[in-house]
Amino acid sequence: MNKTLVVVPTYNERENLPLLAQRLLSLPTPMDLLVVDDNSPDGTGKLADEWAAKHANIHVLHRTEKDGLGRAYIAGFTWALTKEYEFVFELDGDLSHNPDDIPLFLEAAQDADLVLGSRYLNGIRVINWPLSRLMLSKGAAQYVQIVTGMPFTDPTGGYKCFRRRALQAIQLDTIHSNGYSFQIEMTHKLWRQGMRIVEVPIIFTDRFQGRSKMSRDIMREAFWMVWRLLFQNKLRRRPNVPPMSPPARPPSPASSQRDEKGAATRAGSAAPV
C-alpha cells in the first residue's frame, strides 16, 4: 500500500478530473488518490467511479449533497485515518495546484508535521488572477497574521501535506468552518499545539475551466473565524506549548553502515590489549 494519499474534493469538475488523475498517475512518486464528490450534477462522481474501476490506487467517496469544502476534506481525512497513510495531501480539483510539486512537499514533510504551499513566500507566484482578487488574498493573509500571530505568508492556501500524527492531533469532528476559514483553522490548531509547520513555494494558476467556488459567505466566515481562534488560544498570539522537535528521519542504509563501522571502531579501540 502507498504511504501517500491525495484528497481531492470535487463538485462539477468533470472536465478537470481526467487531466488531474492522469498527472497524478504519471508522477514517479507512488500515491493514492481519493476523490470526495459532493453529488456533482455534471456526473463527476460517476466519472470518478469509472477511473477507480481501472486503477487500484484511485478511490471515491460519495457524499449526498454539496456541503462545503471543509466538510469534504474532513470526510476525506477521516477516511485516510482509517487506513495506514503517513502523508495526506489537500489538492484542488481544478488544476490550480500543480501535482508536480508533490515530491517537494514530501521532502519538506520529512522534517515537519504540516507543509503549506505558499503563493507568497519570497515573492508573488499567482497566474490568471485579476489585481482585485490578488489584493484580497494578500490582505486576508496579512489580516490572519496580525490577529492570530501565525507567521505564515499564505494561511488561506489550500495546497497542504499533513503527517498522519498531525491529523490525529486534531479533533476533526470539532472543525465546523468551510472555505478559507477551514484552511486557517486547521493550521492554527496545529500551530498552537507547537507542531512543526513549514512553507514551500508554489505557483498557483487560477482555473481555466469551470466556475470558482468563492462567495461572500466564505469571506464573511473567514473574517470572524480568526477572532474565534484568537479567543480559543486565550488571546495568545503564539503557540501555547513549546514547538515540537521535527520528526526524526529514518537513517539511510549508507548512514547505518557508517554508524555500525564507527561503533565497531570505537568498540575496538576501547577493548583491553
PDB file of C-alpha atoms in Angstrom, residues 6-9 69 73 77 88-94 96-97 105 114-119 129 137 154-162 179-180 182-184 187 202 204:
ATOM      1  CA  VAL A   6      -4.052  12.930  -2.238  1.00  0.00           C
ATOM      2  CA  VAL A   7      -7.541  14.067  -1.209  1.00  0.00           C
ATOM      3  CA  VAL A   8      -9.404  15.980  -3.941  1.00  0.00           C
ATOM      4  CA  PRO A   9     -12.903  17.358  -3.235  1.00  0.00           C
ATOM      5  CA  LEU A  69     -15.041  22.354   1.064  1.00  0.00           C
ATOM      6  CA  TYR A  73     -11.893  17.453   3.446  1.00  0.00           C
ATOM      7  CA  PHE A  77      -9.207  12.927   6.300  1.00  0.00           C
ATOM      8  CA  VAL A  88      -2.180  13.160   3.386  1.00  0.00           C
ATOM      9  CA  PHE A  89      -2.490  15.996   0.841  1.00  0.00           C
ATOM     10  CA  GLU A  90      -5.091  18.642   0.166  1.00  0.00           C
ATOM     11  CA  LEU A  91      -5.278  19.396  -3.553  1.00  0.00           C
ATOM     12  CA  ASP A  92      -7.816  21.433  -5.525  1.00  0.00           C
ATOM     13  CA  GLY A  93      -9.645  19.597  -8.271  1.00  0.00           C
ATOM     14  CA  ASP A  94      -9.477  22.475 -10.763  1.00  0.00           C
ATOM     15  CA  SER A  96      -4.849  25.376  -9.877  1.00  0.00           C
ATOM     16  CA  HIS A  97      -2.346  23.346  -7.831  1.00  0.00           C
ATOM     17  CA  PHE A 105       6.148  18.697  -0.264  1.00  0.00           C
ATOM     18  CA  LEU A 114       2.400  20.126   8.174  1.00  0.00           C
ATOM     19  CA  VAL A 115       3.691  21.573   4.900  1.00  0.00           C
ATOM     20  CA  LEU A 116       1.936  24.631   3.468  1.00  0.00           C
ATOM     21  CA  GLY A 117       2.184  25.518  -0.194  1.00  0.00           C
ATOM     22  CA  SER A 118       2.712  29.280  -0.324  1.00  0.00           C
ATOM     23  CA  ARG A 119       1.879  31.602  -3.182  1.00  0.00           C
ATOM     24  CA  TRP A 129      -5.874  36.419 -11.227  1.00  0.00           C
ATOM     25  CA  SER A 137      -5.902  37.300  -0.939  1.00  0.00           C
ATOM     26  CA  ASP A 154      -0.184  32.114   2.935  1.00  0.00           C
ATOM     27  CA  PRO A 155      -2.508  30.862   5.698  1.00  0.00           C
ATOM     28  CA  THR A 156      -5.548  30.683   3.394  1.00  0.00           C
ATOM     29  CA  GLY A 157      -3.913  28.465   0.765  1.00  0.00           C
ATOM     30  CA  GLY A 158      -5.359  25.041   0.032  1.00  0.00           C
ATOM     31  CA  TYR A 159      -2.292  23.050  -1.066  1.00  0.00           C
ATOM     32  CA  LYS A 160      -1.086  21.179   2.025  1.00  0.00           C
ATOM     33  CA  CYS A 161       0.528  17.981   3.217  1.00  0.00           C
ATOM     34  CA  PHE A 162      -0.312  16.634   6.679  1.00  0.00           C
ATOM     35  CA  GLY A 179     -13.800  27.754   2.742  1.00  0.00           C
ATOM     36  CA  TYR A 180     -10.771  29.876   3.558  1.00  0.00           C
ATOM     37  CA  PHE A 182     -11.185  25.936   7.174  1.00  0.00           C
ATOM     38  CA  GLN A 183      -7.606  26.299   5.971  1.00  0.00           C
ATOM     39  CA  ILE A 184      -6.868  28.856   8.675  1.00  0.00           C
ATOM     40  CA  THR A 187      -3.287  25.285  10.546  1.00  0.00           C
ATOM     41  CA  ILE A 202       4.317  27.043  -5.259  1.00  0.00           C
ATOM     42  CA  PHE A 204      -0.854  28.987  -8.291  1.00  0.00           C
TER      43      PHE A 204
END
